[in-house]
GROMACS .gro file of N, CA and C in nm:
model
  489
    1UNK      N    1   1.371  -0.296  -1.558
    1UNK     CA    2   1.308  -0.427  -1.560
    1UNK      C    3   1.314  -0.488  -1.421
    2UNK      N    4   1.232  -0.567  -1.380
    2UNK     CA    5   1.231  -0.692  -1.253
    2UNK      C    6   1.274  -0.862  -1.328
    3UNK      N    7   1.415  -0.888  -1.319
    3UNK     CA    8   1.423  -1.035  -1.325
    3UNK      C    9   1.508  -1.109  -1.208
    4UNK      N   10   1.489  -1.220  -1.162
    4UNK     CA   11   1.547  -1.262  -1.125
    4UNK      C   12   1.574  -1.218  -0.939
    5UNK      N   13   1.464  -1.161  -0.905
    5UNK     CA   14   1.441  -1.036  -0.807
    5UNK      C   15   1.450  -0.974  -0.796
    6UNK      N   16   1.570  -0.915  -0.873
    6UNK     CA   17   1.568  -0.738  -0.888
    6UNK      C   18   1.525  -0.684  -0.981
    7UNK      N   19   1.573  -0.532  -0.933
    7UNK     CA   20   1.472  -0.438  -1.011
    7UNK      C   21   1.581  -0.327  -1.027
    8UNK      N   22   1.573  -0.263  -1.176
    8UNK     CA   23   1.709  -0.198  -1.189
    8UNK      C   24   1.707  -0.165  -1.390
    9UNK      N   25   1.821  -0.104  -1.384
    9UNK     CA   26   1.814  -0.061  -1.540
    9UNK      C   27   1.894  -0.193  -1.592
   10UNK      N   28   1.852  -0.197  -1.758
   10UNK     CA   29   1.961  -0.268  -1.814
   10UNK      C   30   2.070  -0.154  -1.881
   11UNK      N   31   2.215  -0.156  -1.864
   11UNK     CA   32   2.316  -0.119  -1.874
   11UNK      C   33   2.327  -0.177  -1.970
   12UNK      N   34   2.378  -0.288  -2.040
   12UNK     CA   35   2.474  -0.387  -2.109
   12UNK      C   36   2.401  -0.541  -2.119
   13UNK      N   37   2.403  -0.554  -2.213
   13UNK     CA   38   2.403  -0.718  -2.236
   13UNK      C   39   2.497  -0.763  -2.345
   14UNK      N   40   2.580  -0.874  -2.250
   14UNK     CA   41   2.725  -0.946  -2.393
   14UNK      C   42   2.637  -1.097  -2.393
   15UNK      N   43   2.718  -1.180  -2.471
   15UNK     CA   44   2.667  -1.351  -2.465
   15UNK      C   45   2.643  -1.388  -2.353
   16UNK      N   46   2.702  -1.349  -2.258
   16UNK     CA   47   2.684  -1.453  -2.142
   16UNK      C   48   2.633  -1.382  -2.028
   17UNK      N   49   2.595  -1.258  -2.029
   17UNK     CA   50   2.531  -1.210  -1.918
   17UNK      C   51   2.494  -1.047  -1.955
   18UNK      N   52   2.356  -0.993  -1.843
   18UNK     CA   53   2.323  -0.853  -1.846
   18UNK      C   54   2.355  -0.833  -1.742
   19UNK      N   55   2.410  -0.680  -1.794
   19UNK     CA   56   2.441  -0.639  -1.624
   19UNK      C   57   2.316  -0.499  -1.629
   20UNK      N   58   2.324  -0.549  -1.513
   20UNK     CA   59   2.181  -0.436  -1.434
   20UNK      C   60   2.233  -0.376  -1.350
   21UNK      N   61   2.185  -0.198  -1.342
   21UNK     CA   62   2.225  -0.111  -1.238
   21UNK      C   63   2.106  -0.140  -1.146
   22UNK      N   64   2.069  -0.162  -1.032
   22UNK     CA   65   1.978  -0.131  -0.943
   22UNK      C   66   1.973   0.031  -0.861
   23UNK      N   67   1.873   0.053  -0.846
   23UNK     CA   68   1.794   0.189  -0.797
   23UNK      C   69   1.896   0.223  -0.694
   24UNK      N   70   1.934   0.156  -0.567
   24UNK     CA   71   2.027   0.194  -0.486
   24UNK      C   72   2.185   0.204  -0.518
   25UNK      N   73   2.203   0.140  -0.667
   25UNK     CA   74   2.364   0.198  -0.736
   25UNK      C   75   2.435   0.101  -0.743
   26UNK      N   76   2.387  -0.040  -0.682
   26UNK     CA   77   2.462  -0.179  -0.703
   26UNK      C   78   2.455  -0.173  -0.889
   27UNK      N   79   2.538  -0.300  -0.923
   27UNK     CA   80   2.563  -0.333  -1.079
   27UNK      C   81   2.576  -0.510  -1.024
   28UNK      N   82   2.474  -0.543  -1.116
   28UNK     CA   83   2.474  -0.700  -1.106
   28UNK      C   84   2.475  -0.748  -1.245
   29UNK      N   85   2.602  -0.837  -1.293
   29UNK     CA   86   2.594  -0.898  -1.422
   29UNK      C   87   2.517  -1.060  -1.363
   30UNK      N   88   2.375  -1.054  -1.454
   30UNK     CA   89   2.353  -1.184  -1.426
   30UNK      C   90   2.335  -1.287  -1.530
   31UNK      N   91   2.379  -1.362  -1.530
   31UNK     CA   92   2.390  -1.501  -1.619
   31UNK      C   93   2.233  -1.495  -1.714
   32UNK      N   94   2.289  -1.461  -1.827
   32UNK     CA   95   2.144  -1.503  -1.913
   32UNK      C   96   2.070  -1.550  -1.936
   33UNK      N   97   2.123  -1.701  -1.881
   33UNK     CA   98   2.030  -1.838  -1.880
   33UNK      C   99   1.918  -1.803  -1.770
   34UNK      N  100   1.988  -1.746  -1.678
   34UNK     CA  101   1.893  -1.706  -1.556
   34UNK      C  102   1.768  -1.600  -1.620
   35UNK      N  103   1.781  -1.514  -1.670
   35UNK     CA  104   1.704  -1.398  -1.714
   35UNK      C  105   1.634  -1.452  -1.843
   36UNK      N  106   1.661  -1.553  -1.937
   36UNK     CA  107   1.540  -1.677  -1.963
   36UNK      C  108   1.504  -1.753  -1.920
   37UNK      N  109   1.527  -1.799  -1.811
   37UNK     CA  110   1.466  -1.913  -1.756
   37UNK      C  111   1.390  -1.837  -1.675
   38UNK      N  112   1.345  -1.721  -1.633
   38UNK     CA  113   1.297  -1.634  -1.546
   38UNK      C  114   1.185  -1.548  -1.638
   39UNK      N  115   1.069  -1.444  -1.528
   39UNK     CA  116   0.988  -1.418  -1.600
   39UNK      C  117   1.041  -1.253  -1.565
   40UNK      N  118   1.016  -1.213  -1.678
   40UNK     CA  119   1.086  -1.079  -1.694
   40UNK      C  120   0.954  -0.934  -1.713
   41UNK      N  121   0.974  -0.836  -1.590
   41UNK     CA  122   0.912  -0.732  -1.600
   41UNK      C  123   0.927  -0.626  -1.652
   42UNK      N  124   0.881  -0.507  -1.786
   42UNK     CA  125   0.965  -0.425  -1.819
   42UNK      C  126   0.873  -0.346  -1.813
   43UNK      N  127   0.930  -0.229  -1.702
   43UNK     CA  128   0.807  -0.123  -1.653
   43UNK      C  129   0.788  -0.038  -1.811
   44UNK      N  130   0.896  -0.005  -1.876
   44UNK     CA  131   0.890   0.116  -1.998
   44UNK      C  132   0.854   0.040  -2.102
   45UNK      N  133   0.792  -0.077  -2.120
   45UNK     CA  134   0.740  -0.098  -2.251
   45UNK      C  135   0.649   0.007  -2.295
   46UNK      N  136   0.542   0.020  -2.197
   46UNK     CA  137   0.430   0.132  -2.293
   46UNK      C  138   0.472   0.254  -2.202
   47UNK      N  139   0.393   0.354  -2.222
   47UNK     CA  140   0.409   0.481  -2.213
   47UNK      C  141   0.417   0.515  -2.086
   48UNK      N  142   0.252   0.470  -2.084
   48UNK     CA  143   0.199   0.534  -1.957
   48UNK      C  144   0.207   0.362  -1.824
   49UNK      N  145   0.194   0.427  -1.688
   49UNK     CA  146   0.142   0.314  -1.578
   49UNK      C  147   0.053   0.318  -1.499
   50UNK      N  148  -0.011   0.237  -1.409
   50UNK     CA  149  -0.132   0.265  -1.312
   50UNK      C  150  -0.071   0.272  -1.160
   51UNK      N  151  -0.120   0.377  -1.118
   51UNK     CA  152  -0.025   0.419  -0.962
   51UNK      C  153  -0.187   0.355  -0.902
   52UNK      N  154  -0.109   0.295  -0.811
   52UNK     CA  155  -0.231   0.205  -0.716
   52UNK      C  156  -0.179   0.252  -0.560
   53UNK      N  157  -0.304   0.290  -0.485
   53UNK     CA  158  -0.231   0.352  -0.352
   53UNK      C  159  -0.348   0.301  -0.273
   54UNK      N  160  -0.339   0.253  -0.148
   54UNK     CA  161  -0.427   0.203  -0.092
   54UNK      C  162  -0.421   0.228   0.074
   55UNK      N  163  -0.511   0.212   0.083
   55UNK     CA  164  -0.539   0.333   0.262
   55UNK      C  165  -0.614   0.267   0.331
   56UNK      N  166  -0.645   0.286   0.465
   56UNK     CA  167  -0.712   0.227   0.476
   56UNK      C  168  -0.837   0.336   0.629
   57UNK      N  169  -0.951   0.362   0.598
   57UNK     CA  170  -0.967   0.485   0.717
   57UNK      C  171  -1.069   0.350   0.819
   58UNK      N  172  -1.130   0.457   0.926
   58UNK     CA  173  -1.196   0.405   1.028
   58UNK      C  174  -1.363   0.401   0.986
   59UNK      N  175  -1.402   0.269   1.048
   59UNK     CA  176  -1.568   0.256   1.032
   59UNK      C  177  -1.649   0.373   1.029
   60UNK      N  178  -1.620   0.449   1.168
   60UNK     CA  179  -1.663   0.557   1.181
   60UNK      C  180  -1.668   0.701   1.097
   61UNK      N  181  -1.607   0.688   1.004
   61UNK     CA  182  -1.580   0.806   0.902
   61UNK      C  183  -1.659   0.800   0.820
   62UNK      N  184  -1.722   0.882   0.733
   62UNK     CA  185  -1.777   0.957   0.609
   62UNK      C  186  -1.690   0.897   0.493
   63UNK      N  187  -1.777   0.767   0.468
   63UNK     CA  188  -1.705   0.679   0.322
   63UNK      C  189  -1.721   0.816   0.207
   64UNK      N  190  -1.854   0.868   0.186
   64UNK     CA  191  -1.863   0.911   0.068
   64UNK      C  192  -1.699   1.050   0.072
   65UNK      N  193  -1.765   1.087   0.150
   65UNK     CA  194  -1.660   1.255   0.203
   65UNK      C  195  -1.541   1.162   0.174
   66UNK      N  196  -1.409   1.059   0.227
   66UNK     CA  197  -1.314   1.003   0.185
   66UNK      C  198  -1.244   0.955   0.062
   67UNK      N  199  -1.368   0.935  -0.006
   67UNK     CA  200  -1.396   0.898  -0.159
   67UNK      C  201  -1.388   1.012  -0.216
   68UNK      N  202  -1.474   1.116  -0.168
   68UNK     CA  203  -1.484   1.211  -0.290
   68UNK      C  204  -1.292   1.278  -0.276
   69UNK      N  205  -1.286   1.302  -0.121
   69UNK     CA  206  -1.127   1.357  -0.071
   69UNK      C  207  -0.997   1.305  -0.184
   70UNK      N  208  -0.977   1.175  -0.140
   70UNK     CA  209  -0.932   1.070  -0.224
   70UNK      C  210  -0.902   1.084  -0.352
   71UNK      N  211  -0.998   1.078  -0.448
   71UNK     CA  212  -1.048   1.126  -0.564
   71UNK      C  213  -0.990   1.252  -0.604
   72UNK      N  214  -1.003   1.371  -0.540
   72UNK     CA  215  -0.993   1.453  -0.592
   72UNK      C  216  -0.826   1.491  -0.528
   73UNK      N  217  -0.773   1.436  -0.475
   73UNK     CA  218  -0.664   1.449  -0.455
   73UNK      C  219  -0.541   1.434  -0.591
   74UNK      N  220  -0.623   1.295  -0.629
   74UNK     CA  221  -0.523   1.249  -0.779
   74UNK      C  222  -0.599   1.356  -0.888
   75UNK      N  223  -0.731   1.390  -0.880
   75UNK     CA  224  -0.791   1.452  -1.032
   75UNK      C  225  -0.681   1.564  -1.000
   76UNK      N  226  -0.666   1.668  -0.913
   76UNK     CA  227  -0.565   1.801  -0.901
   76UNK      C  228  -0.405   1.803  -0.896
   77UNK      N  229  -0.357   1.674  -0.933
   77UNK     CA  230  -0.256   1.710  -0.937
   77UNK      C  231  -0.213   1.658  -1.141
   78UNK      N  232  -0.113   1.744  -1.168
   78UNK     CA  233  -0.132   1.776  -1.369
   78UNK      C  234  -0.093   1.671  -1.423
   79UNK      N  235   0.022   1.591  -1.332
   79UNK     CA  236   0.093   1.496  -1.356
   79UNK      C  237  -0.020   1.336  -1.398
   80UNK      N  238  -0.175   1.320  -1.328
   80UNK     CA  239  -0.253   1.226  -1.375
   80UNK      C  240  -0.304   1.246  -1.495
   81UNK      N  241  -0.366   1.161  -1.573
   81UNK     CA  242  -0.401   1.121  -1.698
   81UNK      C  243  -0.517   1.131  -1.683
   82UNK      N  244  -0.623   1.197  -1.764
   82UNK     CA  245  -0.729   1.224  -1.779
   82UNK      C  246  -0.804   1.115  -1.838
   83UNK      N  247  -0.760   1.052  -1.904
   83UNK     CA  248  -0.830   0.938  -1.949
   83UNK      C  249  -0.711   0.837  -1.938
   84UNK      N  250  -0.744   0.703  -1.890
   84UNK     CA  251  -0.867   0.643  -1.782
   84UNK      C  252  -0.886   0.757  -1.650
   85UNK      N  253  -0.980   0.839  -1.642
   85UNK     CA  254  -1.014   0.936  -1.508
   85UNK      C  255  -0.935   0.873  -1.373
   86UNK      N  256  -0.892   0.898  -1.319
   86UNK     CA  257  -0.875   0.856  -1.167
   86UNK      C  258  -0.981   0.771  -1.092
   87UNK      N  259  -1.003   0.733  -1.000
   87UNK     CA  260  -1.123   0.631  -0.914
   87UNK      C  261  -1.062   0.564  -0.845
   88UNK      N  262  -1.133   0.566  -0.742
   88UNK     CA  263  -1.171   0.522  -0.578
   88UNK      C  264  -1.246   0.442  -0.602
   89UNK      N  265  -1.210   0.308  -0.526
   89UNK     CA  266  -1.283   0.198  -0.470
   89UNK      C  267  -1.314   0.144  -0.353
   90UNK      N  268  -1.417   0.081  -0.298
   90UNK     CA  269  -1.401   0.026  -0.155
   90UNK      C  270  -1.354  -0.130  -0.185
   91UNK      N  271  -1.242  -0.180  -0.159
   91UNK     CA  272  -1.181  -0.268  -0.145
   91UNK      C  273  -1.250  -0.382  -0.087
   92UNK      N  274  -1.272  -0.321   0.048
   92UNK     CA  275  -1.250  -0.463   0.123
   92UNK      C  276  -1.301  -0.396   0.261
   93UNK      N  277  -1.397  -0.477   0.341
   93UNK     CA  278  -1.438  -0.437   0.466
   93UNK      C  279  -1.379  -0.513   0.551
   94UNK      N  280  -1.271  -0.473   0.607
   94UNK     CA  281  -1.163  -0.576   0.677
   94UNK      C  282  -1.200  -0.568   0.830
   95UNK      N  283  -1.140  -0.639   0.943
   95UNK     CA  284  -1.205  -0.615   1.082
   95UNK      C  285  -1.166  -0.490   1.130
   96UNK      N  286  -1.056  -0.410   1.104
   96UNK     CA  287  -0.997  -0.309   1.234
   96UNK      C  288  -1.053  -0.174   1.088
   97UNK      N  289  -1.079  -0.203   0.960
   97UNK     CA  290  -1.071  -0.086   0.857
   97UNK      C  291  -1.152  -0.091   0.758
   98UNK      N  292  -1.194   0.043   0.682
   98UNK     CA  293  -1.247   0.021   0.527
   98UNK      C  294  -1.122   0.099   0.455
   99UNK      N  295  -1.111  -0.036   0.343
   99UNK     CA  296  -1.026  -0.047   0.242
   99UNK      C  297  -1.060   0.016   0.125
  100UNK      N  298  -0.967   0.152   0.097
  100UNK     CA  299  -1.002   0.232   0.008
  100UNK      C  300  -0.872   0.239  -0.100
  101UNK      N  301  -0.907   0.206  -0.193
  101UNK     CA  302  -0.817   0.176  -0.314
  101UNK      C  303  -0.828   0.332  -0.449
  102UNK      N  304  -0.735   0.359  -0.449
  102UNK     CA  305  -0.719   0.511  -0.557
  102UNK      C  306  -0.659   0.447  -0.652
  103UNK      N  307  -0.689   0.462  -0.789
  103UNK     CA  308  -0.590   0.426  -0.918
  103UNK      C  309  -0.624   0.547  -1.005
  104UNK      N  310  -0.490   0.532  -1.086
  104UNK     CA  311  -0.501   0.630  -1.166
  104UNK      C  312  -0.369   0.601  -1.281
  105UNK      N  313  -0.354   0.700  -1.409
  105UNK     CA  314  -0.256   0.639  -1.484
  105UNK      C  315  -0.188   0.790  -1.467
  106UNK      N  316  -0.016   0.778  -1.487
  106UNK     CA  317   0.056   0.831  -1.513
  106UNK      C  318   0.166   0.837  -1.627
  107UNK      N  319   0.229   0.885  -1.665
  107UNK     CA  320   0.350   0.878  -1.702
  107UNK      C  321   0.455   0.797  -1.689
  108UNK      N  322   0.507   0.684  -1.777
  108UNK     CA  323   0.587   0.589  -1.692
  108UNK      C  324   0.714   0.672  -1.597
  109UNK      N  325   0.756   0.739  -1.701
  109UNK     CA  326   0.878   0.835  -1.626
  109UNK      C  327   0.842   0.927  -1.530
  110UNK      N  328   0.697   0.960  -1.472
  110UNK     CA  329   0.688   1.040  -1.368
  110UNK      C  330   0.629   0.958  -1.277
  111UNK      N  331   0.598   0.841  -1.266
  111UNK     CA  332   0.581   0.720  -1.130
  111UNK      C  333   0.573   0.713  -1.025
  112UNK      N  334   0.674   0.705  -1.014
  112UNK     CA  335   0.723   0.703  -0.881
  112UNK      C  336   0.690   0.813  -0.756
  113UNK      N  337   0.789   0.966  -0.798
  113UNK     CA  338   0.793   1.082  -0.743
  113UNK      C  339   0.591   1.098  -0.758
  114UNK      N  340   0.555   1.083  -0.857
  114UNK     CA  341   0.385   1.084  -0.885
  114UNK      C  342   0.319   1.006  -0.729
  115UNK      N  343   0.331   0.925  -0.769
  115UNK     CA  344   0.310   0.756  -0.664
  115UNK      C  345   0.336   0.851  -0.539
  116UNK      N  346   0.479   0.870  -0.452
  116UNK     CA  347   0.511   0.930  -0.325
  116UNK      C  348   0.395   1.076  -0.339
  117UNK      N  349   0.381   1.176  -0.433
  117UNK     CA  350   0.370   1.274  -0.349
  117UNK      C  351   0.196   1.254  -0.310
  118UNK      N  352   0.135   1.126  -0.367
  118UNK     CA  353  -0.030   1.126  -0.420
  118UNK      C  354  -0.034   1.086  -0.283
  119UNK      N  355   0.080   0.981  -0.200
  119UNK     CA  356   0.079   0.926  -0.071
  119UNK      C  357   0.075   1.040   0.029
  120UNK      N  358   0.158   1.121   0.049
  120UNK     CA  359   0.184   1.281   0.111
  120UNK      C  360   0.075   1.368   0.099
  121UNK      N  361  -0.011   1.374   0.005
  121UNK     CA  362  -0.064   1.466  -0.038
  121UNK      C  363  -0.241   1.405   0.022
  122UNK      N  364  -0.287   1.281  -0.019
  122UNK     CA  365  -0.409   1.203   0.055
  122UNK      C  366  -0.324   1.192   0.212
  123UNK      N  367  -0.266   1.198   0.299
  123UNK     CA  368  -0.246   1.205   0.419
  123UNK      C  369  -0.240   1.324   0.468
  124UNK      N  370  -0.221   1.416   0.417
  124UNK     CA  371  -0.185   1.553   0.456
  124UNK      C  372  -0.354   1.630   0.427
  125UNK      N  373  -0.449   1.571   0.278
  125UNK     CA  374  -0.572   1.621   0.338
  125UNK      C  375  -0.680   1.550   0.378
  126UNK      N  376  -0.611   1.396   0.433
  126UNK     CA  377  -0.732   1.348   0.487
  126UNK      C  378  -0.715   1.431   0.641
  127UNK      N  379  -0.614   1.468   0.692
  127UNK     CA  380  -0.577   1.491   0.851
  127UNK      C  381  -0.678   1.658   0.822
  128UNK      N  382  -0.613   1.755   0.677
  128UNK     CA  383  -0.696   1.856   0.689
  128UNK      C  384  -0.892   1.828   0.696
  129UNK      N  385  -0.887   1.722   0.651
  129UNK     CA  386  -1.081   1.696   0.660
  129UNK      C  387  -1.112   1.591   0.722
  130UNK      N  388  -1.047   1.608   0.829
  130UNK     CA  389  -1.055   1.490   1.009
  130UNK      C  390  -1.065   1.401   0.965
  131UNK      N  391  -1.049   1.343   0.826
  131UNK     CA  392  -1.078   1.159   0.839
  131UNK      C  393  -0.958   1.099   0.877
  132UNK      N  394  -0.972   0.969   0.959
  132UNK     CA  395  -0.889   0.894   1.064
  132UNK      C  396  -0.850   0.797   0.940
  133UNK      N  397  -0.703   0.802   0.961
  133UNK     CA  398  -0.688   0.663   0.907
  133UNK      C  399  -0.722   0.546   1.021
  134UNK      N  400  -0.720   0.378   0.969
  134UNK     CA  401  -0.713   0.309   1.069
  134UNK      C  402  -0.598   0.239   1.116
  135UNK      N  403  -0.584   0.177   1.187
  135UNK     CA  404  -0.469   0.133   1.238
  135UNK      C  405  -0.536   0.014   1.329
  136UNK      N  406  -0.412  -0.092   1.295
  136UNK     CA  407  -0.460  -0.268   1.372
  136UNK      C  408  -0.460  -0.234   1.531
  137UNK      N  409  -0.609  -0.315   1.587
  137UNK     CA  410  -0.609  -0.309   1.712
  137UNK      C  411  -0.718  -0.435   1.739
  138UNK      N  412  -0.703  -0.385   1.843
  138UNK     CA  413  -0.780  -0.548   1.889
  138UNK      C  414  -0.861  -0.520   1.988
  139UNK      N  415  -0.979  -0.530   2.004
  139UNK     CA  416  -1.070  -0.497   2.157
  139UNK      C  417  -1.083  -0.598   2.224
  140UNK      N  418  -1.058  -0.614   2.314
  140UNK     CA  419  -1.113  -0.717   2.408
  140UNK      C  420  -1.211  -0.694   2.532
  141UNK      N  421  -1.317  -0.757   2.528
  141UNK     CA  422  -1.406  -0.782   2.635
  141UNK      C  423  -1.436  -0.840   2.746
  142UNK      N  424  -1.429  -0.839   2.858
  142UNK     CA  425  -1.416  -0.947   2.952
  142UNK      C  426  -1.554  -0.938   3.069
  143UNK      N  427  -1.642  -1.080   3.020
  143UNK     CA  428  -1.730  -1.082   3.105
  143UNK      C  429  -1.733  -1.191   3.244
  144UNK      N  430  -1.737  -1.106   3.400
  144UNK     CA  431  -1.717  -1.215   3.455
  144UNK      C  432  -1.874  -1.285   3.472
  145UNK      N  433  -1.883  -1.392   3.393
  145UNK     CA  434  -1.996  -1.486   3.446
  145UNK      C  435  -1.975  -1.616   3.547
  146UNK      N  436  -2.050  -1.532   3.679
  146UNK     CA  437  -2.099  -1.553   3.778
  146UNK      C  438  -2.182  -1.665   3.798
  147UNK      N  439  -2.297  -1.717   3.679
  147UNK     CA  440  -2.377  -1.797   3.736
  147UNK      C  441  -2.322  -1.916   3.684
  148UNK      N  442  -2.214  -1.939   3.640
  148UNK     CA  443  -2.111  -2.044   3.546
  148UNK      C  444  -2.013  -2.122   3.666
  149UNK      N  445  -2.034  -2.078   3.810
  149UNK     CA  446  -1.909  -2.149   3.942
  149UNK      C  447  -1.795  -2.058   3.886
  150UNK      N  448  -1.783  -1.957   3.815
  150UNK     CA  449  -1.673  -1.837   3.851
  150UNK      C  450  -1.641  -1.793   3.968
  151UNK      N  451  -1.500  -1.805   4.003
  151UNK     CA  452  -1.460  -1.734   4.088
  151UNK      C  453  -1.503  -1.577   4.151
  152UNK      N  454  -1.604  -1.579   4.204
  152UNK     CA  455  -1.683  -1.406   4.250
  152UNK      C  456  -1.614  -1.320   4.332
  153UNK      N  457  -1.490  -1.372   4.387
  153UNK     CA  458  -1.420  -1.281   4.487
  153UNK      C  459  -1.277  -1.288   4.405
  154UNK      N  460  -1.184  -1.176   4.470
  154UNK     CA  461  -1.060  -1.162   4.451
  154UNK      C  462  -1.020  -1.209   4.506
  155UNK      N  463  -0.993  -1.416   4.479
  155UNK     CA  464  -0.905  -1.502   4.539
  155UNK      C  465  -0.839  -1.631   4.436
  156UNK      N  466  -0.713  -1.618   4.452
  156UNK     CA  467  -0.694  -1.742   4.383
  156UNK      C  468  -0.781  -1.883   4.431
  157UNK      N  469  -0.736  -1.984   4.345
  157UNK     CA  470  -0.813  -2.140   4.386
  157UNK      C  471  -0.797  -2.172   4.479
  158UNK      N  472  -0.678  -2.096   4.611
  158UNK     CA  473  -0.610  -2.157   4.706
  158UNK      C  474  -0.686  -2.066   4.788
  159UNK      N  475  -0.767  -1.931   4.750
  159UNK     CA  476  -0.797  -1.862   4.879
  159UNK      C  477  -0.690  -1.774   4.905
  160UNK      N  478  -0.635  -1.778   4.845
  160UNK     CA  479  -0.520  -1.613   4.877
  160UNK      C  480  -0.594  -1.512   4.795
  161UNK      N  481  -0.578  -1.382   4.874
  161UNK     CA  482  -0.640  -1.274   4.806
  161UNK      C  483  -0.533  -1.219   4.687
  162UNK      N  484  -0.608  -1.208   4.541
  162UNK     CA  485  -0.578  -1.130   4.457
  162UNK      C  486  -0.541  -1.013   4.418
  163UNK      N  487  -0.433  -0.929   4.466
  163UNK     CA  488  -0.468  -0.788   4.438
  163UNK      C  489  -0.433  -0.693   4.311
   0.00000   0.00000   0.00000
């Protein structure tokens, strides 16, 4: 479950508190009032979950070819759910990237390790079928306009040369 900010098994619950193991091996008994007065997440209610993985490649790349890559990355591995099928979306046309969104359902108990290797596995064959991921950058342009009383020589305001 997620209450209260963490995220972790329930172990035990007495009157006055649950104690939760968390993923890294802490044990937190927390006050019950807290864990009702709080909104409570419980990944294993149903069976199955939706692994959401999101990427992001360069303008310049082959949307469809990424999509289909993408795609067929989650359809081949045994561990996805055939129904709801897997699918690729374009997210979002952001400034430095196109936002490519993969979902798919799994197994609640295979998640995670599912989730990491779908990450490993779309990086390892977008690099085999040259598509670039993107990465934040910034271009800058610099025009000197001249007919504006710009400075046209390499001199400060004082007339010292610039070098």
């Amino acid at each position: 479950i997620k209450a209260c900010d963490l995220l972790g098994v329930v172990e035990g619950i007495t009157f006055l508190n649950t104690r939760l193991r968390t993923f890294d091996g802490k044990t937190f008994f927390v006050p019950n009032r807290k864990i009702i007065n709080d909104i409570v997440i419980n990944y294993h209610f149903s069976g199955t979950r939706r692994v959401m993985i999101d990427v992001n490649i360069c303008y310049d790349q082959d949307l469809h070819k990424a999509k289909q890559v993408f795609e067929s990355v989650m359809i081949e591995d045994p561990r996805i759910k055939e129904k709801p099928g897997p699918v690729v979306y374009v997210l979002n046309l952001a400034s430095n990237s196109v936002e490519l969104g993969g979902r798919c359902w799994v197994d609640n108990k295979d998640y995670w390790v599912t989730r990491c290797d779908l990450i490993e596995k779309t990086k390892h064959r977008f690099d085999c079928e040259g598509i670039q991921f993107a990465f934040p950058q910034l271009e800058l342009h610099h025009h000197a306009d001249r007919s504006h009383g710009g400075n046209c020589r390499d001199e400060d305001e004082m007339g010292v040369p610039v070098h």
